[in-house]
PDB file of C-alpha atoms (C1' of nucleotides) in Angstrom:
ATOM      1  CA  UNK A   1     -58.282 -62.041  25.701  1.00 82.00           C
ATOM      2  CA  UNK A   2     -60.268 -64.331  23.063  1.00 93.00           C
ATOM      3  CA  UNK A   3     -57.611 -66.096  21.641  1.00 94.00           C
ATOM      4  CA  UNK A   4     -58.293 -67.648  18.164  1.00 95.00           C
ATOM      5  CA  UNK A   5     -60.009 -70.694  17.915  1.00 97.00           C
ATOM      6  CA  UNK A   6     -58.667 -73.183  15.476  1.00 97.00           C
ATOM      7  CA  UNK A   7     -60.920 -73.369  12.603  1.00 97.00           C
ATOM      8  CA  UNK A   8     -60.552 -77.134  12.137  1.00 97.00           C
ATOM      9  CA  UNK A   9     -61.703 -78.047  14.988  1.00 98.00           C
ATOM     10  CA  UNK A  10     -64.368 -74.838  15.375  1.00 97.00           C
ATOM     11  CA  UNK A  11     -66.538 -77.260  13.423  1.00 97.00           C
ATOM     12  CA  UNK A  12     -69.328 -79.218  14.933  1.00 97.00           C
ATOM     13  CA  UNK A  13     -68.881 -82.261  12.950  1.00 97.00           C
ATOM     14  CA  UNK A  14     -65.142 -82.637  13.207  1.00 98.00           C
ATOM     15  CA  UNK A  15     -65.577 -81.373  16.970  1.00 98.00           C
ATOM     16  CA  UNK A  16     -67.799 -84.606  17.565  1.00 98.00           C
ATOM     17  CA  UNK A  17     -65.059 -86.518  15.653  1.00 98.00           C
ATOM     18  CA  UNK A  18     -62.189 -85.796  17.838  1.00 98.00           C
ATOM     19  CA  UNK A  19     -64.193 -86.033  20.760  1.00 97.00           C
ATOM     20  CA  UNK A  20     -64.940 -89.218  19.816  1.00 98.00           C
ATOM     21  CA  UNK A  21     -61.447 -90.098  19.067  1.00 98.00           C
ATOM     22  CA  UNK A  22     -59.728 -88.848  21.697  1.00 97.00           C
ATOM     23  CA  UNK A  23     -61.753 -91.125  24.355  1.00 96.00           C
ATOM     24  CA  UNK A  24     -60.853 -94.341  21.998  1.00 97.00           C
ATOM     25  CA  UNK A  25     -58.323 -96.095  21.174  1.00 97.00           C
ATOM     26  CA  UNK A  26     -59.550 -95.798  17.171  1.00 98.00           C
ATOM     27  CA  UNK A  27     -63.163 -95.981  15.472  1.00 98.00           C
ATOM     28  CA  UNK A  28     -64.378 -97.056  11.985  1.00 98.00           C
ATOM     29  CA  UNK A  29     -66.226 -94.837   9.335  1.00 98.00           C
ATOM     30  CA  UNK A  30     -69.484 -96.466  10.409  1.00 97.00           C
ATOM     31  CA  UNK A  31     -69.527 -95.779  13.956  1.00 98.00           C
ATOM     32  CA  UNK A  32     -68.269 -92.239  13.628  1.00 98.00           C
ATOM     33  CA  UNK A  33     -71.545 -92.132  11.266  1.00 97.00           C
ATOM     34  CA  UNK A  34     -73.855 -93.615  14.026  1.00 97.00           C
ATOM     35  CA  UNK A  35     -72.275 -91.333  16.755  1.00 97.00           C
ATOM     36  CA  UNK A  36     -72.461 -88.405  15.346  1.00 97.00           C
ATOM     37  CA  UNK A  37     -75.952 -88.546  13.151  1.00 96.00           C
ATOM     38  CA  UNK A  38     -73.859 -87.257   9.910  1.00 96.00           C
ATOM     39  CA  UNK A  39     -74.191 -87.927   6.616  1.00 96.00           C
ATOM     40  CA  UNK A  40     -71.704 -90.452   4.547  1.00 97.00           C
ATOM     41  CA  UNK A  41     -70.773 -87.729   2.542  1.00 97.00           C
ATOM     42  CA  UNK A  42     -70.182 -85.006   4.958  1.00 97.00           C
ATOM     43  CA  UNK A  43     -68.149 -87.279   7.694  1.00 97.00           C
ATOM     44  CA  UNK A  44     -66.165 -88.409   4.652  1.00 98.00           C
ATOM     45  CA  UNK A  45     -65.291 -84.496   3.636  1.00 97.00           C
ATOM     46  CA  UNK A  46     -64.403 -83.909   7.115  1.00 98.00           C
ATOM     47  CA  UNK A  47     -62.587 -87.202   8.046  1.00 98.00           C
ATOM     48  CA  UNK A  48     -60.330 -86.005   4.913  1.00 98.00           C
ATOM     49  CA  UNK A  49     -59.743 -82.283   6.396  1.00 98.00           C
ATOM     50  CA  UNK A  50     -58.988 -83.863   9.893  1.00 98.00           C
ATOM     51  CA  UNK A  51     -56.355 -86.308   8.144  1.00 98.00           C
ATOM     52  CA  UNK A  52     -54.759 -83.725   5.652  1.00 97.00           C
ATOM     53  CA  UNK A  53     -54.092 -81.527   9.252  1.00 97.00           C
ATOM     54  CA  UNK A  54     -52.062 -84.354  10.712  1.00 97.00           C
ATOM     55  CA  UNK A  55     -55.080 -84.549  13.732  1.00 98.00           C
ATOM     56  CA  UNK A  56     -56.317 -88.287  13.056  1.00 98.00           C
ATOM     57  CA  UNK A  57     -54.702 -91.151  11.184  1.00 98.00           C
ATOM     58  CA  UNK A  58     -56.668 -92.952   8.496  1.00 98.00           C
ATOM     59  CA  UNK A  59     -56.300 -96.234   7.848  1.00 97.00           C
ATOM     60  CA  UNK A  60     -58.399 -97.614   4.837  1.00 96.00           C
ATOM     61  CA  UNK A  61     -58.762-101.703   4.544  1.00 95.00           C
ATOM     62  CA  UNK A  62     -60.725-103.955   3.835  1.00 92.00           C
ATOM     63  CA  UNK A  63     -63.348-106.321   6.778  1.00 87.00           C
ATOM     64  CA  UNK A  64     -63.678-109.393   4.328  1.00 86.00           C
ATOM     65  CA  UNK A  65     -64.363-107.856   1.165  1.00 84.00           C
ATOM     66  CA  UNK A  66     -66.017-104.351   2.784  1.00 89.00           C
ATOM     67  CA  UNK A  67     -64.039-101.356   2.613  1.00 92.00           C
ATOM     68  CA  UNK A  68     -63.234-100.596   5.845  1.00 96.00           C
ATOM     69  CA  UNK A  69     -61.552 -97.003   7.283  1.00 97.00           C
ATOM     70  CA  UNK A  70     -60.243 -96.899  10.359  1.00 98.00           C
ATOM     71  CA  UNK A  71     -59.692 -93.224  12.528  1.00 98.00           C
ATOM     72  CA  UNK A  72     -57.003 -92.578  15.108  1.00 98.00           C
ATOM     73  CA  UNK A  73     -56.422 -89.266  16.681  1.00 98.00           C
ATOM     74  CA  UNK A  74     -52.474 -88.606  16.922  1.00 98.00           C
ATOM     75  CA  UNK A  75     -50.632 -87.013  19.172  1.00 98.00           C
ATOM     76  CA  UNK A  76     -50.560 -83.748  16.879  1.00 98.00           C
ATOM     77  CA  UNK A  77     -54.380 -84.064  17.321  1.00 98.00           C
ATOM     78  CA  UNK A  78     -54.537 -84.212  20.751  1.00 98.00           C
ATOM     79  CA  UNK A  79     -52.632 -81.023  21.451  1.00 98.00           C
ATOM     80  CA  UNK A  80     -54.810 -79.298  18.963  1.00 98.00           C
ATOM     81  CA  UNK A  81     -57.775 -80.634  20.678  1.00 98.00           C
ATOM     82  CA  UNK A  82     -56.439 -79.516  23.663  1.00 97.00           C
ATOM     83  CA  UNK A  83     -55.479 -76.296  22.766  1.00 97.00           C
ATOM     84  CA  UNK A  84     -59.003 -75.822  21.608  1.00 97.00           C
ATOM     85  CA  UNK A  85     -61.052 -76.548  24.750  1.00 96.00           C
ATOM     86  CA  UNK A  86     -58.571 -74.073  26.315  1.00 95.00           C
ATOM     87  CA  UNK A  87     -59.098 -71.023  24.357  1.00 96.00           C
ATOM     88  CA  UNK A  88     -62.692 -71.986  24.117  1.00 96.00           C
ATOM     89  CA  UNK A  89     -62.761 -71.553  27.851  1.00 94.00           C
ATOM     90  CA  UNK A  90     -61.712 -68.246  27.527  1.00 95.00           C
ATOM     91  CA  UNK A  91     -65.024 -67.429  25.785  1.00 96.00           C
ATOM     92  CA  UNK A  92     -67.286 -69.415  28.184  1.00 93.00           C
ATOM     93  CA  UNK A  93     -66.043 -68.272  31.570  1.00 77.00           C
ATOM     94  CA  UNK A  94     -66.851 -64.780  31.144  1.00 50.00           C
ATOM     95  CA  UNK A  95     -70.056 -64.964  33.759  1.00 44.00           C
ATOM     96  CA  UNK A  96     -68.141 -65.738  37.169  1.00 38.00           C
TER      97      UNK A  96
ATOM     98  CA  UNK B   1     -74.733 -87.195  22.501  1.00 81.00           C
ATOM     99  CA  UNK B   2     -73.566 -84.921  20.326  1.00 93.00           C
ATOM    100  CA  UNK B   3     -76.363 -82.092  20.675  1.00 94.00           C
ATOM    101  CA  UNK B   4     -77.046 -79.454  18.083  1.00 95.00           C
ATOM    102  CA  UNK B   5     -74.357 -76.338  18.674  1.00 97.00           C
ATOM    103  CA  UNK B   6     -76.623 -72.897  18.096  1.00 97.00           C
ATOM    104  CA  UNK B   7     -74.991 -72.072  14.794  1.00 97.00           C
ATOM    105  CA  UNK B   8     -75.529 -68.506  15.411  1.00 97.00           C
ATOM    106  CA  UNK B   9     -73.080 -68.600  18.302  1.00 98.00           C
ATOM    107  CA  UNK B  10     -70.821 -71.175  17.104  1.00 98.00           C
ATOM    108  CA  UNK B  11     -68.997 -67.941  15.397  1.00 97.00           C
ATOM    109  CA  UNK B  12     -65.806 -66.796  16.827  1.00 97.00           C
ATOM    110  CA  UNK B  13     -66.957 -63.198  16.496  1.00 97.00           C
ATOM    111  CA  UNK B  14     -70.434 -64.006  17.493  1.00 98.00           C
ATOM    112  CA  UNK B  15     -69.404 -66.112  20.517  1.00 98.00           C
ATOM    113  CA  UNK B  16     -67.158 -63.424  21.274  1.00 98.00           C
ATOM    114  CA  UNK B  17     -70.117 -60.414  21.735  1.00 98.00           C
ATOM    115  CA  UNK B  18     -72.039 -62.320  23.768  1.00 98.00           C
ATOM    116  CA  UNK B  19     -69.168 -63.262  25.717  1.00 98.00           C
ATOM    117  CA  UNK B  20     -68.769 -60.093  26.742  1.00 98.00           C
ATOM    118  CA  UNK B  21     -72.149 -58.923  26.872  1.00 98.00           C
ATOM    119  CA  UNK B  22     -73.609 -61.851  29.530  1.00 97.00           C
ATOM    120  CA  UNK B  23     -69.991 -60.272  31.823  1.00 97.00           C
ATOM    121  CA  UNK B  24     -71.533 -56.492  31.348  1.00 97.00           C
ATOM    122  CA  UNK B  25     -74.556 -54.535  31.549  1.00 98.00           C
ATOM    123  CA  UNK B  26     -73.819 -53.026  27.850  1.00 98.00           C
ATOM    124  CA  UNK B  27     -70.992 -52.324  25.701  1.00 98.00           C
ATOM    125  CA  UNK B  28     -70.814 -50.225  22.620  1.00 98.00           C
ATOM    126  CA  UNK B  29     -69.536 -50.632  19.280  1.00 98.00           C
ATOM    127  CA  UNK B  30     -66.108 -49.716  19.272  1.00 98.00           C
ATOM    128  CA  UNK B  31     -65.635 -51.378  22.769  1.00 98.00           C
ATOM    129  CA  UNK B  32     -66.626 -54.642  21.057  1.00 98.00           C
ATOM    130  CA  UNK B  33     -64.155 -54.252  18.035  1.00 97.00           C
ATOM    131  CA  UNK B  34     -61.414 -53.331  20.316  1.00 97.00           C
ATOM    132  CA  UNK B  35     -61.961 -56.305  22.766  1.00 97.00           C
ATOM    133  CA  UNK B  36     -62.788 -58.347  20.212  1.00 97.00           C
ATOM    134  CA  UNK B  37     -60.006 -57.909  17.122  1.00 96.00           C
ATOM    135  CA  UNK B  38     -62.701 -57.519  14.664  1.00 97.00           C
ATOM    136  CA  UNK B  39     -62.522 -55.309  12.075  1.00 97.00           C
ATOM    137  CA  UNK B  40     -65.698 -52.799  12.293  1.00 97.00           C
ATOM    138  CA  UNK B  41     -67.368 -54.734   8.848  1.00 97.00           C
ATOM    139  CA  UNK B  42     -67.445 -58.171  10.196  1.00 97.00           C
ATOM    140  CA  UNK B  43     -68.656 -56.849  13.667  1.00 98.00           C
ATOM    141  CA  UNK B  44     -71.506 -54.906  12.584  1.00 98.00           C
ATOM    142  CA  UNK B  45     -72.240 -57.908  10.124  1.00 98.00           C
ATOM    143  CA  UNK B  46     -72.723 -60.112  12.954  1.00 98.00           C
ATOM    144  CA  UNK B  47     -73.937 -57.756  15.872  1.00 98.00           C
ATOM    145  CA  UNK B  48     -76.667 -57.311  13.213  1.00 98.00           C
ATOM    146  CA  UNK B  49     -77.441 -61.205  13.076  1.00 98.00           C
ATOM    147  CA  UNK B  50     -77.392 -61.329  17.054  1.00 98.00           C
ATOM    148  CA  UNK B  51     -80.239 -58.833  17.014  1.00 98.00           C
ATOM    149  CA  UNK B  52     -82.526 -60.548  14.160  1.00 97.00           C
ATOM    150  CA  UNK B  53     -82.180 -63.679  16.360  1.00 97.00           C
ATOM    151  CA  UNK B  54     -83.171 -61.366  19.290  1.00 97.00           C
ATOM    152  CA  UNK B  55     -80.153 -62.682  20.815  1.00 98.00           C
ATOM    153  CA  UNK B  56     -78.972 -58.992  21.419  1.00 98.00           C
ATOM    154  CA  UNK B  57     -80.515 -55.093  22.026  1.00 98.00           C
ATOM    155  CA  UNK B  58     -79.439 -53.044  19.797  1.00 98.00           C
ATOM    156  CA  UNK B  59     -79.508 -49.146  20.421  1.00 98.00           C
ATOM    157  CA  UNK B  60     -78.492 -46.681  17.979  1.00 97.00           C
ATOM    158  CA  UNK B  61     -77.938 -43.352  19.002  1.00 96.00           C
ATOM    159  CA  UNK B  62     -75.717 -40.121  18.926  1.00 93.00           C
ATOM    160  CA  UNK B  63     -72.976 -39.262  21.597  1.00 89.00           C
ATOM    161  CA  UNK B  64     -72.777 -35.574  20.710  1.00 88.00           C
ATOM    162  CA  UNK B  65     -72.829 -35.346  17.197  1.00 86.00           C
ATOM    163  CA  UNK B  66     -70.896 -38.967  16.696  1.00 91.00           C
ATOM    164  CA  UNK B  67     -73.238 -42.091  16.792  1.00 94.00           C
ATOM    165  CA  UNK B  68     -72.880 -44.659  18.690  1.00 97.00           C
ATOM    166  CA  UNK B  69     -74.226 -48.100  19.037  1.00 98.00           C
ATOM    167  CA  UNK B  70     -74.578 -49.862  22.500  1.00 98.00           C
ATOM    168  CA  UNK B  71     -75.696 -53.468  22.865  1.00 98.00           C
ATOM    169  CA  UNK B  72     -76.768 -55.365  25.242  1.00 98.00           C
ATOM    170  CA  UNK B  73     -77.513 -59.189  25.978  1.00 98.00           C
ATOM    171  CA  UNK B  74     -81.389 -60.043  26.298  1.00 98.00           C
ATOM    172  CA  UNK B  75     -83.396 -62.665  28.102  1.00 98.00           C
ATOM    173  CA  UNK B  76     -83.550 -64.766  24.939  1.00 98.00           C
ATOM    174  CA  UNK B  77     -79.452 -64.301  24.855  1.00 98.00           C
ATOM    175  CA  UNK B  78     -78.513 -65.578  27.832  1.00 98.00           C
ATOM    176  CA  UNK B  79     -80.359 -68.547  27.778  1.00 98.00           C
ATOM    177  CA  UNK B  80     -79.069 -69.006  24.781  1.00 98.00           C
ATOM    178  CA  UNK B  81     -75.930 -68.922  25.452  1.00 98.00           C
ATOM    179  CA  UNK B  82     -75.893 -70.777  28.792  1.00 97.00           C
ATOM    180  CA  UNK B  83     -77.349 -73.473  26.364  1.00 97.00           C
ATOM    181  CA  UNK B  84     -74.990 -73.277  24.158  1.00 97.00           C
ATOM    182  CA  UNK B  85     -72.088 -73.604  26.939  1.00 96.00           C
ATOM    183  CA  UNK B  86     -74.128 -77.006  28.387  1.00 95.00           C
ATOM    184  CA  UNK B  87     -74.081 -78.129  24.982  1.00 96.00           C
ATOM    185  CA  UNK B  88     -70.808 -77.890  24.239  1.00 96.00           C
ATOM    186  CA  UNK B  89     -69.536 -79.413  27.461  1.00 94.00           C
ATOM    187  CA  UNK B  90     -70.716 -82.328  25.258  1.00 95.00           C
ATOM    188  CA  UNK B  91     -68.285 -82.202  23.402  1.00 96.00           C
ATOM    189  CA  UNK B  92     -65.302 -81.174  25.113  1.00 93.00           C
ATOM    190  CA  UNK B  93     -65.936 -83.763  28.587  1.00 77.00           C
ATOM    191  CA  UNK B  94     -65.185 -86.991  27.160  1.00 50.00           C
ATOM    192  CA  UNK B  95     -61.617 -87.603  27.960  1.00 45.00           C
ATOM    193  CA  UNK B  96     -61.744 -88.343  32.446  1.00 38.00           C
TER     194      UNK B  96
ATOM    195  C1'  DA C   1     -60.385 -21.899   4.107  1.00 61.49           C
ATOM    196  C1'  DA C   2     -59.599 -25.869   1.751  1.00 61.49           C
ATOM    197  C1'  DT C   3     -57.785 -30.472   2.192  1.00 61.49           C
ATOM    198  C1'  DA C   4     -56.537 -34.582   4.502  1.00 61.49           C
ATOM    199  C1'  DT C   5     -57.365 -37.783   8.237  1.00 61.49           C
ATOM    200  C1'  DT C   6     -59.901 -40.005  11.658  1.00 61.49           C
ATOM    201  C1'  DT C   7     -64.144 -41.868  13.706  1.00 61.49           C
ATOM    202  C1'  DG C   8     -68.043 -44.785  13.609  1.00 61.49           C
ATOM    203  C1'  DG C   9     -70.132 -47.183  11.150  1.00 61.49           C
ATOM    204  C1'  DT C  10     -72.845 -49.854   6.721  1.00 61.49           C
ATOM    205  C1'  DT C  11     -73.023 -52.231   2.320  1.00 61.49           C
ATOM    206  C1'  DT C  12     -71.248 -55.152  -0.948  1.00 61.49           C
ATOM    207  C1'  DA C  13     -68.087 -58.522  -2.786  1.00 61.49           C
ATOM    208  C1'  DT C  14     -65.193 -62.567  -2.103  1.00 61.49           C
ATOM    209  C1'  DA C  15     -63.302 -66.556  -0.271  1.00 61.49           C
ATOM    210  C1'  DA C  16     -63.932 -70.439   2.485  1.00 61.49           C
ATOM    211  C1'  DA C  17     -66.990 -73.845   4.799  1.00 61.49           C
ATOM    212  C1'  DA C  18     -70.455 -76.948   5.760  1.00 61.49           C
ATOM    213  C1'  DT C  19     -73.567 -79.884   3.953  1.00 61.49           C
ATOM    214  C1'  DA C  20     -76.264 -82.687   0.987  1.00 61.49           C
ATOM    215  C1'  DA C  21     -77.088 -84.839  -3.323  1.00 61.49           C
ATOM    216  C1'  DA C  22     -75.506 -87.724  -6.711  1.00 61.49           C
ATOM    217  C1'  DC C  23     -72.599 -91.283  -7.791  1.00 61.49           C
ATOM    218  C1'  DT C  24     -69.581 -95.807  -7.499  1.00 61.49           C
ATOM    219  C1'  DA C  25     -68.645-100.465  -6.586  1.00 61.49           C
ATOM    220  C1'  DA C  26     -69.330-104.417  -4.217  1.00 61.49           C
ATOM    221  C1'  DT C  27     -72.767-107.318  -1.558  1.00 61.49           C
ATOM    222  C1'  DT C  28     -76.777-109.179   0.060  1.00 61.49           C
ATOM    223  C1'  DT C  29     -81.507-110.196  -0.244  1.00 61.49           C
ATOM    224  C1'  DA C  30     -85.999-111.083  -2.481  1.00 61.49           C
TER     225       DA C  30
ATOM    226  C1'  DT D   1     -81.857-111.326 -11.922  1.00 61.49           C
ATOM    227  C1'  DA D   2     -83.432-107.294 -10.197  1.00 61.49           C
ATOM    228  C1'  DA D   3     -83.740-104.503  -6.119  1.00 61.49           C
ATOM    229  C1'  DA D   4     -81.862-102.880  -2.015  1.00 61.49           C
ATOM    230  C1'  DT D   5     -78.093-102.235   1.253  1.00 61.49           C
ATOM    231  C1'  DT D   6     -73.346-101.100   2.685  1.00 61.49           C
ATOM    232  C1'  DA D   7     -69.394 -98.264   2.659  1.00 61.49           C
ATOM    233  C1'  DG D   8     -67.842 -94.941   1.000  1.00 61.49           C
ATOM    234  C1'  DT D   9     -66.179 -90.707  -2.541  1.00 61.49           C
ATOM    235  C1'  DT D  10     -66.887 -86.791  -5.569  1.00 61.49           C
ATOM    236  C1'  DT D  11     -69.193 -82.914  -6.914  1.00 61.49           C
ATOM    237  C1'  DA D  12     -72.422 -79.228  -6.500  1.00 61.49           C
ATOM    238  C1'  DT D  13     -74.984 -75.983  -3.687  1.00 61.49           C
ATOM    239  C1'  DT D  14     -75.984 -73.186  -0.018  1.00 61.49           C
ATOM    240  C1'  DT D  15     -74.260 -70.653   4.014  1.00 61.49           C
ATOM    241  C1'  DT D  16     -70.876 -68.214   6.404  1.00 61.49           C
ATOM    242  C1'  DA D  17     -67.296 -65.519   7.732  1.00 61.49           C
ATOM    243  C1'  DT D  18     -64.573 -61.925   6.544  1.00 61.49           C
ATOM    244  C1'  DA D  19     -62.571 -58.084   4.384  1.00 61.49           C
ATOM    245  C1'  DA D  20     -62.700 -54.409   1.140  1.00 61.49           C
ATOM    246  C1'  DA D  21     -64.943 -50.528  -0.384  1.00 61.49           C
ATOM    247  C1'  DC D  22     -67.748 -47.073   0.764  1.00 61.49           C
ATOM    248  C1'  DC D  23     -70.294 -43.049   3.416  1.00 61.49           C
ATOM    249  C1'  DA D  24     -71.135 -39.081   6.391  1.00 61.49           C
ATOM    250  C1'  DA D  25     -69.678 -36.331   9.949  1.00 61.49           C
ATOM    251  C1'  DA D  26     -65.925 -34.491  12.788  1.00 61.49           C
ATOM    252  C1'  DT D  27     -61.401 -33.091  13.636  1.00 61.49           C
ATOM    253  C1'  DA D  28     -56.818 -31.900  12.490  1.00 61.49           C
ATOM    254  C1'  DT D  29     -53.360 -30.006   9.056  1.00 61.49           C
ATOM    255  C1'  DT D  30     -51.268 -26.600   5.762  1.00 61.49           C
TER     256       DT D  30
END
DNA sequence: AATATTTGGTTTATAAAATAAACTAATTTA
DNA sequence: TAAATTAGTTTATTTTATAAACCAAATATT
């Protein structure tokens, strides 16, 4: 009946992040900052957790002589994210 | 964009109880653990932080010489918890 | 009748998470 | 040239979720 909810993505921050993601093509470090209200530090933790799961592709460069990272959800991601507002729904849709 | 998710029912187990409190007029304890998978530590844990955030009733009693606990959503809890749902729409809407 | 098991929990300990604070390194700006 | 900003990472701290250990009463077993 309440099927598990996948702890990656049962997190606010990286909830925002593939939200985010998944309605855009990709989006840098800073924006993902501004759109979510993290902090540097935090995003960066969870950017990391996100990536090491296979969910969103990281691609670290350089604008000029900036460091610049780049996020991508994949296709792994997408399912997951998927999968997540699913189950969720199972837990919301009680009331009806 | 991204509002605030209630913390206290951004819990599996948590989101779970009131899930199935705001469908019924009151459950008891071992109803919740069975419906819910828990094991009977984690769910009194958190049944116990529902009803310090007055999210919950809490009613401890005997049936015969057994206790029993039956819980029930209040006021406070479903709004709550409708809020929390809004919220999270948020979150999960983006991709259409 | 004594012992083991089950029921309905609570309390305590542990592992995992989220988050912020502190730091780095380069770049502007004053 | 010193101070502040940008774009992050690493590390430390606080919270959380969760399970393990425990308790008291009831029921079943030998």
């Amino acid at each position: 009946m309440f099927e598990e909810l996948d702890p990656l993505l049962h997190s606010q921050l990286r909830l925002a992040v593939m939200s985010i993601l998944i309605s855009v093509d990709e989006a840098d470090f800073v924006y993902l900052k501004e759109q979510t209200g993290a902090t540097a530090g935090n995003l960066s933790v969870q950017i990391e957790k996100l990536k090491e799961a296979g969910y969103i592709g990281v691609n670290k460069s350089f604008r000029g002589k900036m460091p610049c990272t780049v996020c991508s959800i994949t296709k792994k991601g997408i399912s997951a994210f998927e999968a997540y507002t699913r189950a969720l729904q199972g837990y919301l849709g009680k009331k009806n």
